[in-house]
Coordinates of C-alpha atoms and ligand atoms in Angstrom, one line a residue:
M1 CA -13.5 15.8 -27.8
N2 CA -10.1 14.1 -27.9
I3 CA -8.9 13.5 -24.4
C4 CA -5.7 12.1 -22.9
I5 CA -5.6 10.4 -19.6
I6 CA -2.2 10.4 -17.8
G7 CA -1.9 7.6 -15.3
T8 CA -4.1 4.5 -15.3
G9 CA -4.7 3.8 -11.7
Y10 CA -8.3 3.7 -10.4
V11 CA -9.0 7.4 -11.1
G12 CA -7.4 7.4 -14.5
S13 CA -8.9 4.1 -15.8
V14 CA -12.4 5.0 -14.5
T15 CA -12.2 8.5 -15.9
A16 CA -11.0 7.1 -19.3
A17 CA -13.8 4.5 -19.5
C18 CA -16.5 6.9 -18.4
L19 CA -15.5 9.7 -20.9
A20 CA -15.4 7.1 -23.7
E21 CA -18.9 6.0 -22.7
L22 CA -19.9 9.7 -23.0
G23 CA -18.7 9.6 -26.7
H24 CA -15.3 11.2 -26.4
G25 CA -12.1 9.8 -28.0
V26 CA -9.8 8.8 -25.1
L27 CA -6.1 8.0 -25.1
C28 CA -4.5 6.6 -21.9
I29 CA -0.9 7.5 -21.6
D30 CA 1.2 5.4 -19.2
V31 CA 5.0 5.0 -19.0
D32 CA 4.4 1.4 -17.8
A33 CA 4.3 -0.5 -21.1
E34 CA 2.7 -3.5 -19.4
K35 CA -0.2 -1.4 -18.3
V36 CA -0.6 0.0 -21.8
D37 CA -0.7 -3.6 -23.2
R38 CA -3.4 -4.6 -20.7
V39 CA -5.5 -1.6 -21.5
N40 CA -5.3 -2.3 -25.2
A41 CA -6.3 -5.9 -24.5
G42 CA -9.4 -4.5 -22.9
I43 CA -8.3 -5.5 -19.4
P44 CA -8.7 -2.7 -16.8
P45 CA -5.5 -2.2 -14.7
I46 CA -7.7 -2.4 -11.5
H47 CA -10.9 -4.1 -10.4
E48 CA -13.8 -1.6 -10.3
A49 CA -17.5 -2.6 -10.6
G50 CA -18.7 -1.9 -14.1
L51 CA -15.2 -1.0 -15.5
E52 CA -14.5 -4.2 -17.4
E53 CA -17.7 -3.9 -19.4
L54 CA -16.9 -0.3 -20.4
F55 CA -13.3 -1.3 -21.4
Q56 CA -14.6 -4.2 -23.5
K57 CA -17.2 -1.9 -25.1
H58 CA -14.8 0.9 -26.1
I59 CA -11.3 -0.5 -26.4
G60 CA -9.9 -0.2 -29.9
K61 CA -12.7 2.2 -30.8
R62 CA -13.0 5.2 -28.5
L63 CA -10.5 4.0 -25.9
R64 CA -6.8 3.0 -26.4
A65 CA -3.5 3.4 -24.7
V66 CA 0.1 4.4 -25.6
A67 CA 3.3 4.7 -23.7
D68 CA 4.5 8.1 -25.0
Y69 CA 3.2 11.6 -24.8
T70 CA 3.5 12.6 -28.5
P71 CA -0.2 12.5 -29.3
L72 CA -1.0 14.6 -26.3
A73 CA -0.6 18.0 -28.1
D74 CA -3.2 17.1 -30.6
S75 CA -5.8 16.4 -27.9
D76 CA -8.2 19.0 -26.4
I77 CA -7.8 18.1 -22.8
S78 CA -5.2 16.0 -20.9
F79 CA -6.3 14.8 -17.4
I80 CA -3.5 14.2 -14.9
C81 CA -4.5 11.2 -12.8
V82 CA -1.1 10.2 -11.3
G83 CA -0.6 9.3 -7.6
T84 CA 0.3 11.7 -4.9
P85 CA 1.4 9.5 -2.0
S86 CA 2.7 10.5 1.3
A87 CA 6.4 11.3 1.7
K88 CA 8.2 11.5 5.0
D89 CA 6.3 13.1 7.9
G90 CA 3.1 13.1 5.9
E91 CA 4.2 15.7 3.3
I92 CA 2.7 15.1 -0.2
D93 CA 5.0 13.4 -2.7
L94 CA 4.7 15.4 -6.0
S95 CA 7.3 13.5 -7.9
A96 CA 4.8 11.9 -10.3
I97 CA 3.0 15.3 -10.7
K98 CA 6.3 17.0 -11.6
A99 CA 7.3 14.2 -14.1
A100 CA 3.9 14.4 -15.8
S101 CA 4.2 18.2 -16.0
R102 CA 7.6 17.9 -17.6
D103 CA 6.3 15.3 -20.1
I104 CA 3.3 17.4 -20.9
G105 CA 5.4 20.5 -21.4
T106 CA 7.8 18.6 -23.7
S107 CA 4.9 17.3 -25.7
L108 CA 3.3 20.8 -26.1
R109 CA 6.7 22.2 -27.2
K110 CA 7.0 19.6 -30.0
E111 CA 3.5 20.1 -31.4
D112 CA 3.9 21.5 -34.9
R113 CA 0.2 22.4 -35.3
Q114 CA -0.2 26.1 -35.5
R115 CA -2.1 26.7 -32.4
H116 CA -4.3 29.7 -32.2
S117 CA -5.4 31.1 -28.9
S118 CA -9.0 30.4 -29.9
S119 CA -10.9 27.9 -27.6
E120 CA -11.2 25.2 -30.3
N121 CA -7.5 24.8 -30.6
Y122 CA -6.6 25.4 -27.0
H123 CA -5.1 22.5 -25.1
V124 CA -6.2 22.4 -21.5
I125 CA -4.5 20.4 -18.7
A126 CA -7.0 19.2 -16.1
V127 CA -5.5 18.1 -12.8
K128 CA -7.5 15.3 -11.3
S129 CA -4.8 14.1 -8.9
T130 CA -5.3 15.3 -5.4
V131 CA -2.7 18.1 -4.9
V132 CA -2.3 20.5 -2.0
P133 CA -3.4 24.1 -2.5
E134 CA -1.1 26.2 -4.7
T135 CA 0.4 23.1 -6.4
A136 CA -1.2 23.7 -9.8
R137 CA -0.2 27.4 -9.9
N138 CA 3.2 27.3 -8.2
V139 CA 4.6 23.9 -9.1
M140 CA 2.9 22.6 -12.3
V141 CA 2.5 25.8 -14.4
P142 CA 6.2 26.8 -14.1
I143 CA 7.4 23.3 -15.1
I144 CA 5.0 23.1 -18.0
E145 CA 5.9 26.6 -19.2
K146 CA 9.6 25.8 -18.9
Y147 CA 9.5 22.6 -20.9
S148 CA 7.0 23.9 -23.5
Q149 CA 8.4 27.4 -23.9
K150 CA 4.7 28.4 -23.9
K151 CA 2.6 30.6 -21.7
A152 CA -0.2 29.4 -19.5
G153 CA -3.5 31.1 -20.1
R154 CA -2.3 32.1 -23.6
D155 CA -0.9 29.0 -25.3
F156 CA -2.4 26.3 -23.1
G157 CA -4.9 26.2 -20.2
I158 CA -5.0 24.5 -16.8
V159 CA -7.8 23.6 -14.5
V160 CA -8.1 21.7 -11.2
N161 CA -10.9 19.2 -11.6
P162 CA -10.8 17.0 -8.5
E163 CA -12.4 13.6 -8.3
F164 CA -14.6 12.4 -5.5
L165 CA -14.5 8.6 -6.4
R166 CA -14.7 5.9 -3.8
E167 CA -12.7 2.7 -4.5
G168 CA -15.1 -0.1 -5.5
R169 CA -17.8 2.4 -6.5
A170 CA -15.8 4.7 -8.7
V171 CA -17.8 4.1 -12.0
H172 CA -21.0 4.8 -10.1
D173 CA -19.5 7.9 -8.4
F174 CA -18.1 9.3 -11.7
T175 CA -21.5 9.0 -13.4
N176 CA -23.5 10.2 -10.3
P177 CA -21.4 13.1 -8.8
D178 CA -22.9 15.3 -6.1
R179 CA -21.0 18.3 -7.7
I180 CA -18.5 19.0 -10.3
V181 CA -15.6 21.3 -9.2
I182 CA -13.6 23.2 -11.8
G183 CA -10.8 25.6 -10.6
E184 CA -9.5 27.5 -13.6
L185 CA -6.5 29.6 -14.4
D186 CA -8.5 31.4 -17.0
K187 CA -12.1 31.4 -18.1
R188 CA -11.4 29.8 -21.4
S189 CA -9.9 26.7 -19.7
G190 CA -12.9 26.4 -17.5
E191 CA -15.3 26.7 -20.5
V192 CA -13.5 23.8 -22.3
V193 CA -13.7 21.4 -19.3
A194 CA -17.2 22.5 -18.3
Q195 CA -18.4 21.3 -21.7
L196 CA -17.5 17.7 -20.7
Y197 CA -19.9 17.8 -17.8
E198 CA -22.9 19.2 -19.6
G199 CA -25.9 17.1 -18.8
F200 CA -24.6 15.6 -15.5
G201 CA -27.5 17.4 -13.8
C202 CA -25.6 18.3 -10.6
P203 CA -24.2 21.7 -9.3
L204 CA -21.1 22.8 -11.3
I205 CA -18.7 25.0 -9.2
R206 CA -16.5 27.3 -11.2
T207 CA -13.7 28.8 -9.0
D208 CA -9.9 29.4 -9.0
L209 CA -7.2 26.8 -8.9
K210 CA -6.3 26.8 -5.2
T211 CA -9.9 26.9 -4.1
A212 CA -10.6 23.8 -6.1
E213 CA -7.5 22.1 -4.6
M214 CA -8.8 23.0 -1.1
I215 CA -12.3 21.8 -1.7
K216 CA -11.0 18.3 -2.4
Y217 CA -8.9 18.3 0.8
A218 CA -11.6 19.8 2.9
S219 CA -14.1 17.2 1.6
N220 CA -11.9 14.2 2.5
A221 CA -10.7 15.7 5.8
F222 CA -14.4 16.3 6.8
L223 CA -15.4 12.7 5.9
A224 CA -12.4 11.4 8.0
T225 CA -13.4 13.7 10.8
K226 CA -16.9 12.2 10.8
I227 CA -15.4 8.8 11.2
S228 CA -13.1 9.8 14.0
F229 CA -15.9 11.7 15.7
A230 CA -18.0 8.5 15.6
N231 CA -15.0 6.6 17.0
D232 CA -14.4 9.1 19.9
I233 CA -18.1 8.8 20.8
G234 CA -17.8 5.1 20.3
N235 CA -14.9 4.8 22.7
I236 CA -16.9 6.7 25.4
C237 CA -20.0 4.6 24.7
K238 CA -18.0 1.4 25.1
E239 CA -17.1 2.4 28.7
L240 CA -20.7 3.1 29.4
G241 CA -22.1 -0.1 27.9
I242 CA -23.9 1.9 25.1
D243 CA -24.1 0.7 21.5
T244 CA -22.6 3.5 19.5
Y245 CA -24.6 2.5 16.4
D246 CA -27.8 3.2 18.3
V247 CA -26.5 6.7 19.2
M248 CA -25.0 7.6 15.7
H249 CA -28.1 6.3 13.9
A250 CA -30.2 8.8 15.8
V251 CA -27.6 11.5 15.4
G252 CA -27.4 10.9 11.7
L253 CA -31.2 11.5 11.3
D254 CA -30.5 15.2 11.8
R255 CA -30.6 16.4 8.2
R256 CA -27.7 18.7 9.0
I257 CA -25.5 15.8 9.9
S258 CA -26.6 12.8 7.6
P259 CA -26.2 9.2 8.5
S260 CA -23.1 8.5 6.2
F261 CA -19.6 8.1 7.5
L262 CA -20.7 7.7 11.1
R263 CA -19.9 3.9 11.4
A264 CA -17.6 3.5 14.4
G265 CA -15.0 0.8 14.5
A266 CA -11.4 0.0 13.5
G267 CA -11.1 3.4 11.7
F268 CA -10.3 4.7 8.2
G269 CA -7.7 3.3 5.8
G270 CA -7.3 3.5 2.0
S271 CA -5.1 5.4 -0.4
C272 CA -6.8 8.7 0.3
F273 CA -8.1 9.7 3.8
P274 CA -4.8 9.0 5.7
K275 CA -2.5 10.6 3.1
D276 CA -4.8 13.6 2.4
V277 CA -5.4 14.5 6.0
Q278 CA -1.6 14.1 6.7
A279 CA -0.7 16.3 3.7
L280 CA -3.2 19.0 4.7
I281 CA -1.8 19.0 8.2
H282 CA 1.8 19.3 6.8
K283 CA 0.7 22.1 4.4
A284 CA -1.0 24.0 7.3
E285 CA 2.1 23.7 9.5
E286 CA 4.3 24.9 6.6
L287 CA 2.0 28.0 6.6
G288 CA 2.5 28.4 10.3
Y289 CA -0.8 27.1 11.5
R290 CA -1.2 24.0 13.8
P291 CA -4.5 22.2 12.8
K292 CA -5.4 20.8 16.2
L293 CA -8.7 19.2 15.1
L294 CA -7.1 17.4 12.0
R295 CA -4.3 16.2 14.2
S296 CA -6.8 14.7 16.6
V297 CA -8.7 13.0 13.7
M298 CA -5.4 11.2 13.0
D299 CA -4.7 10.5 16.7
V300 CA -8.1 8.9 17.2
N301 CA -7.7 6.8 14.0
E302 CA -4.3 5.6 15.0
G303 CA -5.7 4.7 18.4
Q304 CA -8.4 2.3 17.2
P305 CA -6.1 -0.6 16.2
K306 CA -4.3 -0.3 19.6
R307 CA -7.7 -0.5 21.4
I308 CA -8.5 -3.7 19.6
V309 CA -5.1 -5.3 20.6
R310 CA -5.5 -4.1 24.2
M311 CA -9.0 -5.6 24.3
L312 CA -7.6 -8.9 23.0
E313 CA -4.7 -8.9 25.6
R314 CA -7.2 -8.3 28.4
K315 CA -9.2 -11.4 27.3
L316 CA -6.2 -13.7 26.7
G317 CA -3.9 -12.4 29.4
G318 CA -1.0 -12.4 27.0
L319 CA -0.4 -12.8 23.2
A320 CA 2.9 -14.8 23.0
G321 CA 2.4 -18.1 21.2
M322 CA -1.3 -17.4 20.8
K323 CA -3.0 -18.3 17.5
I324 CA -5.0 -15.3 16.3
A325 CA -7.3 -15.4 13.3
I326 CA -7.7 -12.1 11.4
L327 CA -10.8 -11.9 9.3
G328 CA -10.6 -9.1 6.8
L329 CA -7.3 -7.5 5.4
A330 CA -8.6 -5.0 2.8
F331 CA -9.0 -1.4 4.0
K332 CA -12.7 -1.8 3.3
N333 CA -15.2 -4.3 1.8
D334 CA -15.4 -5.0 -2.0
T335 CA -11.8 -4.1 -2.7
D336 CA -8.5 -6.0 -2.7
D337 CA -6.6 -2.8 -1.7
V338 CA -4.7 -3.0 1.6
R339 CA -3.2 0.5 1.6
E340 CA -3.4 1.9 5.1
S341 CA -5.7 -1.0 6.0
R342 CA -6.4 -0.9 9.8
A343 CA -5.4 -4.6 9.8
I344 CA -1.8 -3.7 9.1
P345 CA -1.0 -2.0 12.5
V346 CA -3.0 -4.8 14.2
I347 CA -1.0 -7.6 12.5
K348 CA 2.3 -5.7 13.3
M349 CA 1.4 -5.4 17.0
L350 CA 0.4 -9.1 17.2
T351 CA 3.5 -10.4 15.5
D352 CA 5.7 -8.1 17.6
K353 CA 4.1 -9.6 20.8
G354 CA 4.8 -13.1 19.6
A355 CA 1.3 -14.2 18.4
K356 CA 0.8 -16.4 15.4
V357 CA -1.4 -14.8 12.8
F358 CA -3.8 -16.7 10.6
A359 CA -5.5 -14.4 8.0
Y360 CA -8.3 -14.6 5.6
D361 CA -9.8 -12.0 3.2
P362 CA -12.1 -12.8 0.3
A363 CA -9.9 -10.6 -2.1
A364 CA -6.9 -9.1 -0.4
N365 CA -4.8 -12.1 0.8
E366 CA -2.3 -11.7 -2.1
N367 CA -1.8 -8.0 -1.5
M368 CA -1.4 -8.3 2.2
H369 CA 1.2 -11.1 1.6
S370 CA 3.5 -8.5 0.1
V371 CA 3.3 -6.6 3.4
F372 CA 3.4 -9.6 5.7
P373 CA 5.0 -12.5 3.9
N374 CA 5.5 -14.5 7.1
I375 CA 2.0 -14.9 8.4
R376 CA -0.4 -17.7 7.3
Y377 CA -3.1 -17.0 4.7
H378 CA -6.2 -19.1 4.3
S379 CA -8.8 -19.5 1.6
S380 CA -11.8 -19.4 3.9
A381 CA -12.8 -17.9 7.3
K382 CA -13.3 -21.4 8.7
D383 CA -9.8 -22.5 7.8
A384 CA -8.3 -19.3 9.4
L385 CA -10.5 -19.9 12.6
K386 CA -9.4 -23.5 13.0
D387 CA -7.9 -24.0 16.6
A388 CA -7.6 -20.2 17.0
D389 CA -7.4 -18.7 20.5
A390 CA -9.2 -15.7 19.3
C391 CA -10.5 -13.9 16.2
L392 CA -10.4 -10.2 15.1
V393 CA -12.7 -8.9 12.4
M394 CA -11.1 -6.0 10.6
T395 CA -13.1 -5.5 7.3
E396 CA -16.8 -5.0 6.7
W397 CA -17.2 -7.9 4.2
D398 CA -20.8 -8.9 3.7
E399 CA -19.8 -12.6 3.9
F400 CA -18.7 -12.2 7.5
K401 CA -22.3 -11.3 8.4
K402 CA -23.3 -14.8 7.6
L403 CA -20.6 -16.5 9.8
D404 CA -22.3 -18.9 12.2
G405 CA -21.2 -22.4 12.9
E406 CA -17.7 -21.6 11.6
F407 CA -16.7 -20.3 15.1
K408 CA -17.1 -23.9 16.5
V409 CA -13.7 -24.9 15.1
M410 CA -11.9 -22.3 17.3
K411 CA -10.0 -23.4 20.4
N412 CA -11.3 -20.4 22.3
R413 CA -14.4 -18.8 20.8
I414 CA -13.3 -15.2 21.5
V415 CA -14.4 -12.8 18.8
I416 CA -13.5 -9.1 18.8
D417 CA -15.5 -7.3 16.1
G418 CA -13.9 -4.1 14.7
R419 CA -16.6 -3.5 12.1
K420 CA -19.9 -4.6 13.6
V421 CA -20.5 -7.3 11.0
I422 CA -20.6 -10.4 13.2
T423 CA -23.9 -11.6 14.6
P424 CA -23.3 -12.3 18.4
R425 CA -24.1 -15.9 19.4
K426 CA -24.5 -17.5 22.7
D427 CA -21.7 -19.9 22.1
I428 CA -19.1 -17.3 21.3
D429 CA -17.5 -14.7 23.7
Y430 CA -18.3 -11.7 21.4
E431 CA -16.9 -8.3 22.1
G432 CA -17.6 -5.2 19.9
L433 CA -15.0 -2.5 19.6
C434 CA -17.4 0.4 20.2
W435 CA -20.7 -1.4 21.0
Ligands
UDX1 C1 -12.6 8.1 0.0 C2 -13.7 9.1 -0.2 O1 -15.0 8.6 0.2 C3 -13.8 9.5 -1.7 O2 -14.8 10.5 -1.9 C4 -12.4 10.1 -2.1 O3 -12.4 10.5 -3.5 C5 -11.4 9.0 -1.9 O4 -11.4 8.6 -0.5 P1 -12.2 5.5 -0.4 O5 -10.9 5.8 0.3 O6 -12.3 4.7 -1.6 O7 -13.0 7.0 -0.7 O8 -13.1 4.8 0.8 P2 -14.4 5.1 1.7 O9 -15.5 4.3 1.2 O10 -14.5 6.6 1.8 O11 -13.8 4.5 3.1 C6 -12.6 5.0 3.6 C7 -12.3 4.3 4.9 O12 -13.2 4.8 5.9 C8 -12.4 2.8 4.9 O13 -11.3 2.2 5.6 C9 -13.7 2.5 5.6 O14 -13.7 1.2 6.2 C10 -13.7 3.6 6.6 N1 -15.1 4.0 7.0 C11 -15.9 4.6 6.1 C12 -15.4 4.0 8.4 O15 -14.6 3.5 9.2 N2 -16.7 4.4 8.8 C13 -17.6 4.9 7.9 O16 -18.7 5.3 8.3 C14 -17.2 5.0 6.5

C-alpha cells in the first residue's frame, strides 16, 4: 500500500520505518523542512534502537519525506502521528491535531483523481496520536469534511489505531504488539487498515472510534496506577523497614497482577503517562465525574520527588550552599528524553533551597541544559560526585549499577537512591527511597 505518515516524532518515524520494512511505500509529511531533509538523508529524527538501520535500508526506496500534503490524496492511508501535549490544567492540546485535520481535508479536496467509493480507492485516515474519547468523531471529522467538502464514511474513511510504543523500545514494540486496536467510523475503513496488520499474530480488536480512544487512555492510566500503587506500598514499607521490591516481587507472581510496572521509586515521567492521565482526569471532570483514583495516582507521583528532597534535608540538616550530585536526568534509562523527568522537580526544589546542583546523565545532559541552564553538567558520574555533600540517583541507567569506588571522591558519602540501581556499600551512607 501507499501510506503517508504525518508527524515524524518517535511514533511517526518508527511507524514509517516499520511499515516500509513490511513492504509498503511510505511518505513522511512534516511541515518542518529540516526534519524532512534529515529523513531523506537517512537520519532518523530521534534515537530509537533499530531505527537507523531501517532508515538506512529503506530511504530513497520505500521511505521518503516531503514538506507538503499534496501527495496525500493519492495514498491509501494517512497516519496522524502528531503530538498532543498538555495544555493548562492538564487539558489535552489538540492544536496539532486540528492543523493536520485541516491540511488533510485541503489535500483531499484538491485530489483530481476520480475517487469511487470502492475500497481500493478509498483514502483512510488513521489516528495514531493519543486523543481523548470523542476527538476523532467530534473534532477531526467535522474539520476534514469542511476543508475537503467530502463526506466521512462515503468519500474517505477514518479509524483510531492507537500505538502502545515505549520510548527506547518502540521498534520492538511495533513489531511485537500485544494487540492491535482499530476503532472504525465504518467497516470499510476498518478493513483497509486491518490489512496492514495481517500476519502480526496477535489479537486484533475491531471497535468504534471512541472505544479505541478510551482503550489507549485506560491502558496508560492503568500502567501509571500500577506504578503509583507500588509507590504507595513503598512509602508504607519504608516506614516499616521493609524492602518494597521483596513485597512487589511476590505480589507480581500472581498471574492476575504480573510483575511489570511495579518498580517503586521516584515515579513516572515521560511524554505520555503524566499528560495522558491528566487529560483523562480533565475529560472526566468535563463530563461531570471526579476520577478520585486517577487523581490519587497523580498525587502519589507528584509526592515522590518531595519525599526524596525531604529525606536529603533530614540527612544534611539544610540544603543552602550544599553541593548535591544528581545522577540521572532522563525520565528513564536508554533515552535522552527529559520530558516530565522526576529529576526536574527535584532540581527545582534543590535550587530553590540554595543548593548547588552538579548533574550527570549518560545521554540527557544537553536536553536538561535547556530546562536548567544554570546548573553544572558533567561528563561522568565521578566528576559530578567530586566533593559532593550528597548524591541523588534519579534514573535507572545500567551504568549506575556498576558504580563502586567513584563515591570515594565525595565530601560526604550520602547516597539517596530513587531507582534501586546502586549497590549499597559499607563506606557509603546509602538510603533507598522505598526500600
Ligand atoms: C509508556 C507506555 O509504556 C507505552 O505503552 C505508551 O505507548 C507510552 O507511554 P514510555 O513513556 O516510553 O511508555 O515509558 P515507560 O517505559 O512506560 O516508563 C514510563 C515511566 O514510568 C518512566 O519514568 C519509568 O521510569 C517509570 N516506571 C516504569 C516506574 O517508575 N516503575 C516501573 O515499574 C515502570
